[in-house]
Amino acid sequence: MDVLFWQWTLVIISSMALFFVSPMAKNTDQFFNAVNHRKTPNSLMLMGSLVISWIFAKSITNAANLGLEFGLVGGMAYAAYYLSFAVAGIIIYRMRKLGGFTSIHHFLTSRFGKGAVALFSVLITIRLFNEIWSNTMVIGSYFGNTGSTSYYLSIMVFTVLTLAYALKGGLSSSIFTDGVQMVLFTVLLIIILWNVFSADISFSAQTVLNSGAWSFDTGLNLLLAAVLQSFSYPFHDPVLTDRGFLSSPKVTLKSFLWASIVGGLCIVLFSIIGIYAQHSGLTGQAAVAVGKSFGIFTLLIINLIMITSAASTLDSTFSSFSKLLAVDLNLGNSISFGRLAMIVIAILGTIPVFLNAEILSATTISGTMVIGLTPIFMFWKQQPPKMSFYLSVISGILFGIVLVFDVFPESLIFSSGKYADLLWVNFWGILSCTIMYLLPLWIKK
């Protein structure tokens, strides 16, 4: 009862504090573009916002669980997704400097037309939709078993409280609170790691380095799949790409490259919690199990990290969805329309909570569904026919469906172990999408 009381206290106080410190957006520039007093976010602020908005509750939960399952290889595998920042940073920098594009939608509209933009918008809406339930479910797991009253209640209260400060300032609120949340996350992570290493004399840095084995069976499948997905994954996440067009190209590139390093390091460090759980013979959800083994104080710190990371992702998701509808799709460029869009995605994104969806699948499946974006952005300077976009994107979606229904031919899977199908579906999928994208260009010549 004491633990639940303090967990509720953390959720309510932290959310209210963020509401009161969040800036109030008075115009669309502040609400959709985070421009305050004619100033755009600096490199440190932008880097922190990128990192914390991607270190979502589901990410650090997955990192800890993969550390428990595969050791350091598991943590490195999940950290490989953070190569996405470097890829997106370099491509967006070049698109802005050499192509003069002001947004991803601007690029797609000018190259492939409104139909392509509509299909792309559906893909990123699914991504944003996934981000809500997959993160709030992690919060719920700290308040009760899946399906319990306290589980559902905590999810709904947390979502409403986060929505409140997102409605107040839009992207300005998101960027500002991300800075606060990044500092808090860093401090809390240091406290947890200090507890982990000081609690057991037999657990050391050497233990971490020696944990797991670098083989396909024990995590390498996921690591290589994450590297492959990093060439398309960032471009279907408007939380990331929106931040690529806020500041100057030089500041943006610097922020994205640092975010790739810092974000990946944070994930690896958090996976140490899972490695400790493996070392101590703990089972279940790694972060929860370790927190409980240390007592109420550490459990509450881990809980606060989850609250912090989930809130940063949720407010970014709300602001990105409102910008998508209001600005990118030009359905109503006003603050009131943007706020209405936030409320709609908050409600729709909470529905899967009641369907017991799997949180890791929100990353792995959606990452495969969008591999068709790989050649579109890797070869952005090419100007193929509009058909190339559809051939590539639809091919990627088909490979995603093949993965979901587990019907990929085993003869094309050349490694064994968990995630082998994920790796080879992505490998053959990206190869097929690239051929389909370039084929009309070759025929045209």
XYZ file of C-alpha atoms in Angstrom:
445
model
C 0.000 0.000 0.000
C 2.879 2.335 0.846
C 4.548 1.662 -2.508
C 1.345 2.389 -4.429
C 0.792 5.586 -2.462
C 4.260 6.874 -3.326
C 3.920 5.813 -6.958
C 0.662 7.736 -7.293
C 2.324 10.696 -5.574
C 5.211 10.622 -8.071
C 2.883 10.520 -11.085
C 0.665 13.351 -9.874
C 3.387 15.669 -8.519
C 5.780 15.225 -11.464
C 2.977 15.798 -13.994
C 1.661 18.862 -12.190
C 5.168 20.292 -11.888
C 5.686 19.925 -15.631
C 2.313 21.547 -16.265
C 3.217 24.619 -14.216
C 6.710 25.077 -15.707
C 5.595 24.472 -19.312
C 5.399 27.624 -21.461
C 1.962 28.674 -22.706
C 1.878 28.806 -26.511
C 0.346 32.076 -27.702
C 0.750 31.564 -31.442
C 1.135 28.758 -33.976
C 4.898 29.313 -34.284
C 5.312 28.482 -30.605
C 2.798 25.633 -30.629
C 3.986 23.809 -33.785
C 7.626 24.934 -34.250
C 8.932 25.648 -30.704
C 10.015 29.157 -31.702
C 10.123 31.386 -28.617
C 11.148 35.043 -28.743
C 12.320 34.375 -32.337
C 14.829 31.817 -31.055
C 15.024 28.176 -32.112
C 16.336 25.398 -29.808
C 20.139 25.336 -29.379
C 22.214 22.181 -29.972
C 22.273 21.028 -26.332
C 18.519 21.512 -25.898
C 17.779 19.787 -29.206
C 20.121 16.874 -28.432
C 18.529 16.365 -25.003
C 15.050 16.507 -26.506
C 15.940 13.920 -29.157
C 17.475 11.525 -26.648
C 14.786 11.679 -23.959
C 11.925 11.554 -26.467
C 13.416 8.316 -27.823
C 14.368 6.798 -24.470
C 10.739 5.896 -23.944
C 9.468 3.701 -21.129
C 9.117 0.779 -23.523
C 12.725 1.261 -24.713
C 14.331 1.084 -21.297
C 12.007 -1.777 -20.320
C 13.053 -3.667 -23.457
C 16.732 -2.782 -22.872
C 16.605 -4.179 -19.319
C 14.742 -7.309 -20.457
C 17.198 -7.896 -23.323
C 20.059 -7.468 -20.844
C 18.424 -10.136 -18.694
C 17.954 -12.450 -21.681
C 21.185 -11.935 -23.673
C 23.571 -9.980 -21.427
C 25.541 -7.037 -22.878
C 24.762 -8.187 -26.439
C 21.071 -7.594 -25.731
C 21.716 -4.037 -24.562
C 23.971 -3.347 -27.559
C 21.317 -4.790 -29.882
C 18.654 -2.379 -28.698
C 21.144 0.506 -28.626
C 21.803 -0.144 -32.332
C 18.453 1.502 -33.114
C 20.055 4.799 -32.032
C 22.161 4.713 -35.189
C 18.890 6.136 -36.566
C 19.817 9.593 -35.233
C 23.103 9.703 -37.149
C 21.443 8.441 -40.346
C 18.536 10.913 -40.100
C 20.824 13.791 -39.079
C 23.112 13.389 -42.099
C 20.265 12.830 -44.616
C 18.132 15.722 -43.303
C 21.167 18.029 -43.258
C 21.866 17.233 -46.911
C 18.178 17.517 -47.875
C 18.037 20.987 -46.329
C 21.397 22.273 -47.601
C 21.415 20.730 -51.075
C 17.713 20.250 -51.757
C 16.233 23.246 -49.948
C 13.495 21.127 -48.368
C 11.740 22.466 -45.267
C 10.111 19.236 -44.063
C 9.774 15.550 -44.906
C 6.301 16.249 -46.295
C 7.715 19.044 -48.482
C 10.224 16.572 -49.969
C 7.625 13.845 -50.574
C 5.052 16.236 -52.077
C 7.522 17.753 -54.527
C 8.967 14.394 -55.610
C 6.068 11.947 -55.433
C 2.831 13.939 -55.136
C -0.096 14.108 -52.718
C -0.961 10.412 -52.956
C 2.483 9.461 -51.648
C 2.118 11.955 -48.810
C -1.244 10.441 -47.872
C 0.226 6.904 -47.714
C 3.253 8.135 -45.762
C 0.976 9.989 -43.325
C -0.931 6.767 -42.632
C 2.358 5.014 -41.789
C 3.526 7.688 -39.365
C 0.072 7.917 -37.760
C 0.325 4.190 -36.985
C 3.736 4.860 -35.461
C 2.406 7.668 -33.244
C -0.616 5.576 -32.309
C 1.729 2.747 -31.201
C 3.852 5.066 -29.088
C 0.989 5.927 -26.749
C -0.214 2.479 -25.700
C 3.220 0.843 -25.718
C 4.549 3.409 -23.225
C 1.535 3.791 -20.961
C 1.321 -0.001 -20.579
C 4.782 0.094 -18.983
C 3.550 2.665 -16.460
C 0.514 0.507 -15.709
C 2.722 -2.529 -14.986
C 4.159 -0.727 -11.938
C 0.704 -0.172 -10.456
C -0.790 -3.633 -10.819
C -1.112 -6.774 -12.879
C -2.304 -6.441 -16.471
C -6.082 -6.149 -16.451
C -6.381 -4.992 -12.833
C -8.298 -1.838 -11.888
C -5.163 -0.063 -10.625
C -3.368 -0.950 -13.887
C -6.024 0.672 -16.084
C -6.603 3.611 -13.746
C -2.910 4.534 -13.595
C -2.670 4.469 -17.399
C -5.678 6.752 -17.841
C -4.604 9.218 -15.131
C -1.031 9.361 -16.470
C -2.241 9.937 -20.045
C -4.611 12.736 -19.017
C -1.986 14.506 -16.867
C 0.619 14.365 -19.659
C -1.956 15.549 -22.193
C -2.702 18.553 -19.964
C 0.744 20.134 -20.236
C 1.082 19.132 -23.914
C -2.150 21.037 -24.640
C -0.719 24.072 -22.874
C 2.300 24.663 -25.069
C 2.462 22.120 -27.909
C 5.997 21.545 -29.222
C 7.333 24.397 -27.034
C 6.156 22.486 -23.952
C 7.624 19.282 -25.324
C 11.095 20.710 -26.027
C 11.238 22.601 -22.716
C 10.097 19.715 -20.512
C 12.395 17.326 -22.425
C 15.363 19.278 -21.048
C 14.088 18.916 -17.484
C 13.323 15.222 -18.015
C 16.764 14.525 -19.542
C 18.567 15.962 -16.507
C 16.304 14.014 -14.151
C 16.780 10.801 -16.145
C 20.583 11.134 -15.986
C 20.625 11.691 -12.220
C 18.250 8.790 -11.549
C 20.200 6.422 -13.834
C 23.424 7.220 -11.963
C 21.710 6.503 -8.610
C 20.376 3.139 -9.866
C 23.732 2.035 -11.299
C 25.461 3.082 -8.073
C 23.038 0.869 -6.116
C 23.504 -2.047 -8.508
C 27.313 -2.046 -8.382
C 27.555 -1.380 -4.637
C 24.975 -4.011 -3.625
C 26.908 -7.074 -4.785
C 30.715 -7.204 -4.629
C 30.771 -10.023 -7.201
C 29.012 -7.817 -9.771
C 31.494 -5.554 -11.577
C 32.218 -3.910 -14.916
C 34.018 -7.131 -15.882
C 30.823 -9.091 -15.136
C 28.947 -6.810 -17.530
C 31.569 -7.147 -20.283
C 31.608 -10.939 -19.955
C 27.816 -11.319 -19.919
C 26.222 -12.899 -22.973
C 27.831 -14.338 -26.095
C 28.329 -12.670 -29.465
C 26.449 -15.189 -31.577
C 23.308 -15.142 -33.715
C 21.522 -17.338 -31.171
C 22.158 -14.914 -28.320
C 21.236 -11.456 -29.584
C 23.256 -10.813 -32.735
C 20.171 -11.355 -34.920
C 18.424 -8.419 -33.230
C 21.544 -6.226 -33.336
C 21.973 -6.638 -37.099
C 18.217 -6.237 -37.692
C 18.316 -2.960 -35.737
C 21.228 -1.695 -37.850
C 19.321 -2.531 -41.047
C 16.134 -0.862 -39.792
C 18.053 2.289 -38.822
C 18.174 3.327 -42.489
C 14.368 3.626 -42.672
C 13.112 3.604 -39.068
C 13.827 7.284 -38.232
C 11.917 8.611 -41.217
C 8.570 7.216 -40.096
C 8.907 8.879 -36.695
C 7.777 12.516 -36.827
C 8.884 12.964 -33.190
C 12.421 12.647 -34.565
C 12.058 14.238 -38.018
C 10.084 17.272 -36.778
C 13.136 18.155 -34.681
C 15.297 17.952 -37.807
C 13.806 21.156 -39.202
C 13.548 23.419 -36.125
C 17.065 24.866 -35.841
C 19.786 25.724 -38.392
C 21.142 22.787 -40.459
C 24.537 22.935 -38.694
C 23.028 22.947 -35.176
C 20.658 20.157 -36.178
C 23.403 17.902 -37.572
C 25.535 18.372 -34.453
C 22.542 17.596 -32.196
C 21.583 14.444 -34.116
C 25.116 13.009 -34.142
C 25.549 13.567 -30.395
C 22.061 12.157 -29.744
C 23.082 8.949 -31.531
C 26.050 8.473 -29.172
C 24.377 9.632 -25.945
C 21.106 7.780 -26.606
C 22.858 4.516 -27.428
C 25.036 4.836 -24.316
C 21.991 5.433 -22.089
C 20.325 2.278 -23.429
C 23.457 0.161 -22.861
C 23.795 1.531 -19.313
C 20.157 0.784 -18.541
C 20.569 -2.763 -19.860
C 23.040 -3.288 -16.976
C 19.961 -3.516 -14.734
C 18.899 -6.570 -16.752
C 22.435 -7.989 -16.646
C 22.375 -7.624 -12.850
C 19.010 -9.432 -12.789
C 20.558 -12.255 -14.845
C 23.580 -12.372 -12.488
C 21.286 -12.498 -9.432
C 18.940 -15.135 -10.859
C 15.927 -12.796 -10.955
C 13.054 -13.445 -13.364
C 10.107 -11.536 -14.858
C 10.282 -7.886 -15.920
C 13.938 -7.059 -15.224
C 13.524 -3.456 -14.058
C 10.594 -4.307 -11.766
C 12.353 -7.391 -10.354
C 15.574 -5.462 -9.582
C 13.625 -2.555 -8.085
C 11.708 -4.862 -5.766
C 14.878 -6.715 -4.749
C 16.452 -3.439 -3.560
C 13.370 -2.201 -1.725
C 10.940 0.680 -2.002
C 13.469 3.496 -2.572
C 15.107 1.953 -5.657
C 11.749 0.746 -6.979
C 10.422 4.308 -6.777
C 13.511 5.666 -8.556
C 13.032 3.162 -11.392
C 9.343 4.060 -11.393
C 10.202 7.762 -11.687
C 12.537 7.028 -14.611
C 9.670 5.239 -16.348
C 7.298 8.130 -15.652
C 9.868 10.641 -16.933
C 10.670 8.742 -20.135
C 7.044 7.839 -20.898
C 5.880 11.428 -20.346
C 8.570 12.815 -22.661
C 7.515 10.420 -25.415
C 3.804 11.028 -24.932
C 4.011 14.829 -25.055
C 6.222 14.588 -28.165
C 3.738 12.193 -29.768
C 0.813 14.519 -29.060
C 2.637 17.556 -30.500
C 3.857 15.642 -33.586
C 0.387 14.335 -34.388
C -1.145 17.800 -34.067
C 1.567 19.236 -36.351
C 1.020 16.412 -38.852
C -2.681 17.230 -39.213
C -2.537 21.002 -38.809
C 0.660 21.957 -40.662
C 1.952 19.059 -42.784
C -1.479 18.065 -44.102
C -2.827 21.622 -43.789
C -6.156 20.571 -42.277
C -6.399 23.525 -39.887
C -3.363 25.601 -38.985
C -4.552 26.889 -35.596
C -3.757 26.187 -31.951
C -7.321 25.080 -31.217
C -7.232 22.521 -34.054
C -3.825 21.321 -32.848
C -5.185 20.798 -29.334
C -8.214 18.914 -30.646
C -5.890 16.598 -32.621
C -3.933 15.870 -29.413
C -7.103 14.843 -27.577
C -8.149 12.561 -30.454
C -4.807 10.680 -30.638
C -4.716 10.372 -26.822
C -8.090 8.621 -26.825
C -7.397 6.398 -29.859
C -3.893 5.526 -28.651
C -5.208 4.261 -25.320
C -7.617 1.699 -26.815
C -4.952 -1.052 -27.422
C -4.169 -0.976 -23.681
C -7.380 -2.936 -23.206
C -6.332 -5.472 -25.885
C -3.121 -6.646 -24.140
C -0.746 -5.853 -27.035
C 2.975 -6.701 -26.901
C 5.289 -3.704 -26.365
C 8.365 -5.034 -28.183
C 6.266 -5.709 -31.283
C 5.517 -1.981 -31.477
C 9.183 -1.481 -32.427
C 10.095 -4.597 -34.377
C 6.917 -4.927 -36.466
C 6.458 -1.226 -37.283
C 10.195 -1.073 -38.084
C 9.778 -3.822 -40.686
C 6.585 -2.328 -42.157
C 8.494 0.828 -43.169
C 11.676 -0.659 -44.668
C 10.320 0.561 -48.015
C 11.387 4.050 -46.949
C 15.069 3.006 -47.075
C 15.798 3.696 -50.784
C 13.487 6.741 -50.823
C 15.688 8.576 -48.327
C 19.047 6.921 -49.030
C 18.716 7.895 -52.723
C 16.841 11.131 -52.128
C 18.835 12.982 -54.808
C 17.581 10.546 -57.482
C 14.380 11.553 -59.267
C 12.580 8.340 -60.210
C 8.947 8.181 -61.398
C 6.230 8.466 -58.739
C 5.579 4.751 -59.136
C 8.923 4.034 -57.430
C 7.600 5.327 -54.119
C 4.571 3.043 -54.153
C 6.500 -0.030 -55.324
C 9.038 0.355 -52.534
C 6.674 1.287 -49.683
C 4.073 -1.365 -50.533
C 6.835 -4.005 -50.841
C 7.986 -3.065 -47.331
C 4.461 -3.352 -45.946
C 4.109 -6.810 -47.536
C 7.336 -7.980 -45.870
C 5.996 -6.618 -42.571
C 2.811 -8.670 -43.041
C 4.917 -11.765 -43.836
C 6.743 -11.249 -40.520
C 3.514 -10.776 -38.549
C 1.987 -14.000 -39.892
C 5.274 -15.925 -39.684
C 5.120 -17.212 -43.268
C 8.636 -16.290 -44.446
C 10.419 -19.242 -46.185
C 12.867 -20.907 -43.785
C 15.216 -21.599 -46.700
C 15.965 -17.849 -46.829
C 16.860 -17.626 -43.119
C 20.604 -18.202 -42.735
C 20.982 -17.914 -38.957
C 19.313 -19.554 -35.982
C 17.920 -18.377 -32.674
C 15.481 -15.705 -31.589
C 14.937 -12.800 -34.025
C 16.471 -14.760 -36.946
C 13.244 -14.269 -38.917
C 13.272 -10.540 -38.085
C 16.833 -10.167 -39.387
C 16.362 -12.023 -42.661
C 12.908 -10.619 -43.446
C 14.496 -7.168 -43.107
C 17.561 -8.120 -45.156
C 15.628 -9.575 -48.088
C 12.936 -6.925 -47.685
C 15.332 -3.971 -47.968
C 17.052 -5.588 -50.954
C 13.665 -6.110 -52.669
C 12.442 -2.583 -51.853
C 15.628 -1.049 -53.256
C 15.298 -3.020 -56.505
C 11.605 -2.084 -56.802
C 12.447 1.582 -56.178
C 15.238 1.757 -58.764
C 13.563 -0.476 -61.394
C 11.346 2.263 -62.935
C 14.433 4.512 -63.094
C 16.419 1.837 -64.955
C 13.506 1.156 -67.330
C 13.140 4.905 -67.950
C 16.775 5.102 -69.009
